[in-house]
Short mmCIF file of C-alpha atoms and ligand atoms in Angstrom, two decimals:
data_model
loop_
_atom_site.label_atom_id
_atom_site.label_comp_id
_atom_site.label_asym_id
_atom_site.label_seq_id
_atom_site.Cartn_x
_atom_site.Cartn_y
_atom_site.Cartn_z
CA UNK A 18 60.41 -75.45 35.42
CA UNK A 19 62.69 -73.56 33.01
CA UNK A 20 62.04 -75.80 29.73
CA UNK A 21 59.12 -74.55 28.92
CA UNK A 22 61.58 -71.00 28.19
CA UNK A 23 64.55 -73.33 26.65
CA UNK A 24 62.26 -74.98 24.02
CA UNK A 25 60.71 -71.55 22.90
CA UNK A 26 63.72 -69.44 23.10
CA UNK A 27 65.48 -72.27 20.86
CA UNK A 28 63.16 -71.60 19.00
CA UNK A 29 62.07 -68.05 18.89
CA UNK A 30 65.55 -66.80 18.31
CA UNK A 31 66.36 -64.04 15.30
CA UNK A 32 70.39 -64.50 15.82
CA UNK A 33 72.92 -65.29 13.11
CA UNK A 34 76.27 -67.27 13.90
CA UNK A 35 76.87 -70.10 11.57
CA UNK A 36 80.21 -71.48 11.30
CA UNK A 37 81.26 -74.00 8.33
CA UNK A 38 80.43 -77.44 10.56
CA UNK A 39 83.80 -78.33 10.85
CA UNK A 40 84.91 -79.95 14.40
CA UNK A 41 87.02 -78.05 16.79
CA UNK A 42 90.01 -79.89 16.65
CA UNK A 43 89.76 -81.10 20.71
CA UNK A 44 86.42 -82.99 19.67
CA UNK A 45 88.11 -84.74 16.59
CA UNK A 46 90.74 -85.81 19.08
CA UNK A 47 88.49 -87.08 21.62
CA UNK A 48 86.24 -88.71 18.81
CA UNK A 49 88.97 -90.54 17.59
CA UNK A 50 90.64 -91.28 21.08
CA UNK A 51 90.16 -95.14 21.62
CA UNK A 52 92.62 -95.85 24.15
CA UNK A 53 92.30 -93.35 26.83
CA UNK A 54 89.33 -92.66 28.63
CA UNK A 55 88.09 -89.46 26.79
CA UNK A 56 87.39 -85.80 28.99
CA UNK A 57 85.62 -83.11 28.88
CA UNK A 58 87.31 -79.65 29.04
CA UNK A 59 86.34 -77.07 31.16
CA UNK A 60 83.01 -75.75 32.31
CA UNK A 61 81.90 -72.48 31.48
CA UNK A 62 79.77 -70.77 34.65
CA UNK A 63 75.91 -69.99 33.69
CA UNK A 64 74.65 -66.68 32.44
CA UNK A 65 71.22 -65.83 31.89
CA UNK A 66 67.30 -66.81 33.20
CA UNK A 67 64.75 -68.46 31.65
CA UNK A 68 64.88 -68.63 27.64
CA UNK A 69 67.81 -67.04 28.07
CA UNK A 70 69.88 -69.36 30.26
CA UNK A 71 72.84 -70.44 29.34
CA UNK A 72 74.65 -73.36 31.18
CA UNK A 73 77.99 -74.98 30.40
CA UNK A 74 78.87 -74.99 27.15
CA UNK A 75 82.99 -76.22 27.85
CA UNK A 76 86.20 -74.43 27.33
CA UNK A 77 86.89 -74.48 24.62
CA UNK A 78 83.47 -74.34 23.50
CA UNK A 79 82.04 -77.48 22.64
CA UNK A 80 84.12 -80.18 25.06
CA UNK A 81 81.32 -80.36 27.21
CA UNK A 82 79.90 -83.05 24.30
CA UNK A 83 81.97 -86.08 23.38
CA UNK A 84 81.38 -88.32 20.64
CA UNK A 85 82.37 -91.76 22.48
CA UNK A 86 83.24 -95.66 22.07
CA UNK A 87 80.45 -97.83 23.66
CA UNK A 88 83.50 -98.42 26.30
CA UNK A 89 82.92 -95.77 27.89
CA UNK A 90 79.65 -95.54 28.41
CA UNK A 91 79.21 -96.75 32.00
CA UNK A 92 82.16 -94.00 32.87
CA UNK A 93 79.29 -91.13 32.12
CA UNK A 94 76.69 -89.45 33.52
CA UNK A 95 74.55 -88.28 31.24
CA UNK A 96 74.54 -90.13 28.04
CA UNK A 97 72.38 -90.15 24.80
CA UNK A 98 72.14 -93.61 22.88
CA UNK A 99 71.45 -93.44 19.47
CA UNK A 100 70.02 -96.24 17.27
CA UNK A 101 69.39 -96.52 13.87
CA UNK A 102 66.47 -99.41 13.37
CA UNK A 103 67.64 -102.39 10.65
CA UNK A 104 64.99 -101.36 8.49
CA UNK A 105 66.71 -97.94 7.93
CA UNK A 106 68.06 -97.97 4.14
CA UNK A 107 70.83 -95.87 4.05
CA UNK A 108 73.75 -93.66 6.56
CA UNK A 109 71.67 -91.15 8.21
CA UNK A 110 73.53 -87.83 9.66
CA UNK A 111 73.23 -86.77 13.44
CA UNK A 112 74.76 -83.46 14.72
CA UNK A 113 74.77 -82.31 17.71
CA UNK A 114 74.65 -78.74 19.23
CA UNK A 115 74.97 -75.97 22.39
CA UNK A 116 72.03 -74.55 22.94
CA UNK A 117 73.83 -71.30 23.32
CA UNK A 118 76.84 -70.56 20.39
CA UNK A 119 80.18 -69.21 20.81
CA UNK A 120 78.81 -65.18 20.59
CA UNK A 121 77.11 -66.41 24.42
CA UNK A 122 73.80 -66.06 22.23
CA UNK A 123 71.17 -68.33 21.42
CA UNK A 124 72.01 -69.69 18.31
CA UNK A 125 73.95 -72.74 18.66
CA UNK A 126 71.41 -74.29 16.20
CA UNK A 127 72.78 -72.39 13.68
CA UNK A 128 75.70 -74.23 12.60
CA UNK A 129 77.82 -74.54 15.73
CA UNK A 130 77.86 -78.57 15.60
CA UNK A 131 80.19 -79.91 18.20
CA UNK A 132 79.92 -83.03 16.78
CA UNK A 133 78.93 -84.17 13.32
CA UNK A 134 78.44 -87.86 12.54
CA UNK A 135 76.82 -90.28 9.98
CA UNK A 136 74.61 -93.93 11.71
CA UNK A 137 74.35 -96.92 9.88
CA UNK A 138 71.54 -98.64 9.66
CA UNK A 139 71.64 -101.03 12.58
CA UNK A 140 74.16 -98.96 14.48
CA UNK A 141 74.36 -97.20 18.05
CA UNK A 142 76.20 -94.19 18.33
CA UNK A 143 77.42 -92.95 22.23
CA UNK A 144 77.26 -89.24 22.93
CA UNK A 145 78.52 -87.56 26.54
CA UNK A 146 77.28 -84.25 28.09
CA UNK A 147 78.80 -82.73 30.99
CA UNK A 148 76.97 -81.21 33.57
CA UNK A 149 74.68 -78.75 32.81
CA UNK A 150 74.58 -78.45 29.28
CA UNK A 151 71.56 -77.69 27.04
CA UNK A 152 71.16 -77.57 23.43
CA UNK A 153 69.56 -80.00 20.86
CA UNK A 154 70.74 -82.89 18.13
CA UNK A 155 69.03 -83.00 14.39
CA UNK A 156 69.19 -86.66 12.20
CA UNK A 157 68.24 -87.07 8.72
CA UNK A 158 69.08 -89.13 6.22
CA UNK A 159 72.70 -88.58 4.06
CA UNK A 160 75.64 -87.36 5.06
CA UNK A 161 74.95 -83.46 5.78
CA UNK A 162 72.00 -81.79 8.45
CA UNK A 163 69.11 -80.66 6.66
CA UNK A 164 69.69 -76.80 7.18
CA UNK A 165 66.66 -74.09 6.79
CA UNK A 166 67.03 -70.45 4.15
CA UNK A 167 68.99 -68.99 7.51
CA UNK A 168 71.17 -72.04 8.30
CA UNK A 169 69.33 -73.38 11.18
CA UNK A 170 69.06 -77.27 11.94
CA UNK A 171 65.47 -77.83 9.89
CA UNK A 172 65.36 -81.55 10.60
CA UNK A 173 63.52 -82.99 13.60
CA UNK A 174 65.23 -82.22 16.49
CA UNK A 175 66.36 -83.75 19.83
CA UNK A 176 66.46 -81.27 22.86
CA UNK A 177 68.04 -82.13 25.75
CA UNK A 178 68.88 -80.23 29.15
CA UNK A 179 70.91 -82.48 31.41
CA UNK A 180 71.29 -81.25 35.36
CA UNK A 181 70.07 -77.78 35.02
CA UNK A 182 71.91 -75.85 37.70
CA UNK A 183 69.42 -73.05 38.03
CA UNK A 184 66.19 -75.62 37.73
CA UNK A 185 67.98 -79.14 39.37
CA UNK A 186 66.53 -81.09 36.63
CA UNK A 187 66.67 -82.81 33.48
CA UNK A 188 64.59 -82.81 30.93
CA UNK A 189 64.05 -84.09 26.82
CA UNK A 190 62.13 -83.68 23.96
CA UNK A 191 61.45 -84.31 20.07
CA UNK A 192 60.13 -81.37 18.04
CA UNK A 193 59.28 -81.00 14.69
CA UNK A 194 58.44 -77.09 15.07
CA UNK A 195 61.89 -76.50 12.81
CA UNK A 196 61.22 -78.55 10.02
CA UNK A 197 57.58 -77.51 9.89
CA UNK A 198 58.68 -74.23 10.01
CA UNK A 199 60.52 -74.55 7.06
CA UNK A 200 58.08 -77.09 5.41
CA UNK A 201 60.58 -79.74 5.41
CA UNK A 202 60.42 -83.60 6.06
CA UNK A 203 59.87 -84.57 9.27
CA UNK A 204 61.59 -87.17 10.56
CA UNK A 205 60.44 -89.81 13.28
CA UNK A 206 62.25 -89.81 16.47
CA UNK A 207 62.16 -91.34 19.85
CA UNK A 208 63.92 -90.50 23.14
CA UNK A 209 63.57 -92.29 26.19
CA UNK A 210 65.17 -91.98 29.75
CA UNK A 211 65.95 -95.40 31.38
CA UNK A 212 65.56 -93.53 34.37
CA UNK A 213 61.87 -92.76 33.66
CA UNK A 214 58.65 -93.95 32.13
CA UNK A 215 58.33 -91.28 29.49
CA UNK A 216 59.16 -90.75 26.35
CA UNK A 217 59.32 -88.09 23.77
CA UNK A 218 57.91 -89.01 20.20
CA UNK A 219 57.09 -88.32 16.30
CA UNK A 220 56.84 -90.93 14.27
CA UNK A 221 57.69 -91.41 10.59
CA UNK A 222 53.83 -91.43 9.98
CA UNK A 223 53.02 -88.50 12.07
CA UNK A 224 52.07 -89.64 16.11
CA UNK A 225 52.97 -87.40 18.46
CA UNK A 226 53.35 -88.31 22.21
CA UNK A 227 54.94 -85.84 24.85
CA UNK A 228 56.51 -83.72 21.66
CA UNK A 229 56.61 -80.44 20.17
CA UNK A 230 54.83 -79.69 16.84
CA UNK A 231 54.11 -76.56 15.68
CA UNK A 232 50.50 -76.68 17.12
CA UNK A 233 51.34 -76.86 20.32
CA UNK A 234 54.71 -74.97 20.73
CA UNK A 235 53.25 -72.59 23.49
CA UNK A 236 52.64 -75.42 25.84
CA UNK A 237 54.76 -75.44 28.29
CA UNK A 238 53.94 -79.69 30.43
CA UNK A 239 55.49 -81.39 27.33
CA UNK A 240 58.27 -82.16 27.69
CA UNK A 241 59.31 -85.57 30.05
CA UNK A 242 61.92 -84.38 33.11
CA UNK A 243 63.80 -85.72 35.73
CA UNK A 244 63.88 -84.09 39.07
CA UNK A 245 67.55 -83.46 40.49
CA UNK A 246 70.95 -84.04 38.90
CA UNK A 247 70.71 -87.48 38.88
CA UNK A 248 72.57 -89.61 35.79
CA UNK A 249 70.59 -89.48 32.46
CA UNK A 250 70.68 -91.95 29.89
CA UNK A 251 68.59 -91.29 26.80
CA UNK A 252 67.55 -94.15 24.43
CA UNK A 253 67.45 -91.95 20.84
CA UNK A 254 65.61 -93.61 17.72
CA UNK A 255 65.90 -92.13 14.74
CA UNK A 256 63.89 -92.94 11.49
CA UNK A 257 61.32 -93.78 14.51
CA UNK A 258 58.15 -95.98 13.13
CA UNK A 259 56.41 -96.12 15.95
C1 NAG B 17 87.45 -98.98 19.70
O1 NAG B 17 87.99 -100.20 20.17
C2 NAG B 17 87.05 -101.25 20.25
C3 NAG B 17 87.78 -102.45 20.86
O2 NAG B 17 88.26 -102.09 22.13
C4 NAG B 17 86.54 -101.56 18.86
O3 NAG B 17 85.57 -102.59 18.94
C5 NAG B 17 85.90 -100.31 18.29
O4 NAG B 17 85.49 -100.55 16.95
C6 NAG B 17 86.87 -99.16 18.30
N1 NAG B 17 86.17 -97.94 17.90
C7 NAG B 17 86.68 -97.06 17.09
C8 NAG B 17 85.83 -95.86 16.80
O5 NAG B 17 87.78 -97.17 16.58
C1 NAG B 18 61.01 -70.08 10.54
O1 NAG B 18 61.72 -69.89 9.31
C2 NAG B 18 62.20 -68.57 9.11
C3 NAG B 18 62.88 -68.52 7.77
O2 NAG B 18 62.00 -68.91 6.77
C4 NAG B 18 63.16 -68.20 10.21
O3 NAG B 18 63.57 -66.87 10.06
C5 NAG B 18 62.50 -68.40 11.57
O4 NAG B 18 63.46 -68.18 12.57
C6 NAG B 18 61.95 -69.79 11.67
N1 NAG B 18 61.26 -69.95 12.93
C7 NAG B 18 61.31 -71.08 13.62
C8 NAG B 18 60.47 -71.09 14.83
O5 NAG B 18 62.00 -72.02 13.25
C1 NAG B 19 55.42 -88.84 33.06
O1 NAG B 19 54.80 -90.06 33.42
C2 NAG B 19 53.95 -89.96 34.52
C3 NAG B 19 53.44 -91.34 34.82
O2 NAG B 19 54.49 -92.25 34.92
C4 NAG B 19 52.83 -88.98 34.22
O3 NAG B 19 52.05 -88.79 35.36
C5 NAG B 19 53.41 -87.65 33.79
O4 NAG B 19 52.39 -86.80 33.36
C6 NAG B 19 54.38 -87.84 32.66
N1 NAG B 19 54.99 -86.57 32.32
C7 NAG B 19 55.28 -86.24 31.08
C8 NAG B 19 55.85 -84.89 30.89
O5 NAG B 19 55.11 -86.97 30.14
C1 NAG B 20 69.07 -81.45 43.32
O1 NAG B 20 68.06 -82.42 43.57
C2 NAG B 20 68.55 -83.57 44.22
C3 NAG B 20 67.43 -84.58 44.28
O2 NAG B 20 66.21 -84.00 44.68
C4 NAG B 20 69.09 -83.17 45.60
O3 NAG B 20 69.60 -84.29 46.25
C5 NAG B 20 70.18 -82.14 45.43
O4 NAG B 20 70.60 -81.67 46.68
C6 NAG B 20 69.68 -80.96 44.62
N1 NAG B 20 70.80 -80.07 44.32
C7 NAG B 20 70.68 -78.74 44.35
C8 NAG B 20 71.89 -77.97 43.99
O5 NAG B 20 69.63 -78.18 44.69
#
């Protein structure tokens, strides 16, 4: 499997490349787009092995990942669900990146968002990935990522790798290794597949099941995966209690 490389190469990377986390314009267009079935844009081919893979990222970069109306759910193939519980007290902030920025690096993390939304408390959110792409999603309460001395997502993260095309699999996990890192908050998350029994979790109070902490980020049978290219739906709790 090549996740074991994708988690530690997220994280083990020294590159720079933060833009100002504003939306291409394509993805404000398709955010807002309510009437027509929204697209993806073009696939980029994949470059790289291991840690260094990089997938599809779209053309233009970033319309491989589509902020959606549940409506169009079912018309998707690999989809990520995300829920804020009712006992959530205020707008939490989810963005969502490439594992692999614009430069063909790996430093989507730093600042590349392709999309950049707020949750409600009670709310589910619908996000779209074309085939092939990797990268990661960081919530935390307010309106704004939680962002480490560099610039780097320093929230919990998501990290997801749907239909690997040099691996033929799928795969997800929650890691707190940024935020640690930066001795930040860690927030509880949850991500589930429907299409499998296992999840990926940290809770608010600190239980960790099939999930990346800083003591055991050289593991490499953590995270949950899907064999083939199958469709992917991921059930995502934030503010996760457990
Ligand atoms: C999209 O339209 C549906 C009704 O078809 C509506 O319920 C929903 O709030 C709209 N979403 C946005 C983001 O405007
Ligand atoms: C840890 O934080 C430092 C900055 O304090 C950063 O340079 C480094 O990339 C971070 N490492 C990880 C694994 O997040
Ligand atoms: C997934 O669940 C199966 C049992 O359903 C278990 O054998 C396997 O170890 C789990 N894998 C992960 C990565 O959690
Ligand atoms: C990927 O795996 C699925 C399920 O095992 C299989 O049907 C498909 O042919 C595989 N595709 C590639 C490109 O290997």
């Amino acid at each position: 499997m090549q996740l074991k490389a994708f988690i530690i190469c997220l994280m083990a990377t020294g590159a720079y490349a933060c833009t100002d986390g504003q939306l291409p314009s394509n993805q404000q267009a398709h955010a807002a787009n309510n009437i027509t079935k929204p697209e993806f844009g073009g696939q980029t081919p994949p470059k790289g092995t291991g840690a260094t893979y990089c997938g599809n990222h779209g053309n233009p970069y970033g319309s491989n990942i589509l902020l959606i109306d549940k409506k169009w759910v079912s018309s998707f193939k690999y989809v990520a669900q995300f829920y804020s519980p009712p006992e959530t007290t205020e707008s939490w902030n989810i963005v969502v990146w490439n594992k692999c920025g614009k430069d063909g690096g790996v430093d989507g993390f730093f600042g590349e968002w392709v999309q950049n939304f707020q949750i409600a408390p009670s709310e589910t959110k619908y996000v779209v990935f074309d085939e092939d792409s990797q990268g990661g999603w960081g919530a935390a309460p307010g309106t704004s990522p939680v962002l480490n001395s560099v610039g780097s997502c320093a929230s919990t993260w998501g990290e997801f790798d749907f239909a690997n095309a040099a691996n033929n699999a799928s795969g997800y996990d929650v890691s707190s290794i940024a935020a640690q890192n930066a001795t930040l908050t860690v927030q509880g998350m949850q991500i589930c597949a429907t299409q499998s029994n296992n999840c990926s979790s940290i809770s608010n109070s600190g239980t960790v099941i099939n999930a990346y902490t800083e003591a055991n980020q050289d593991r490499n049978d953590i995270a949950p995966w899907l064999i083939g290219d199958g469709p992917v739906t991921l059930d995502v709790t934030i503010n996760f209690s457990g």
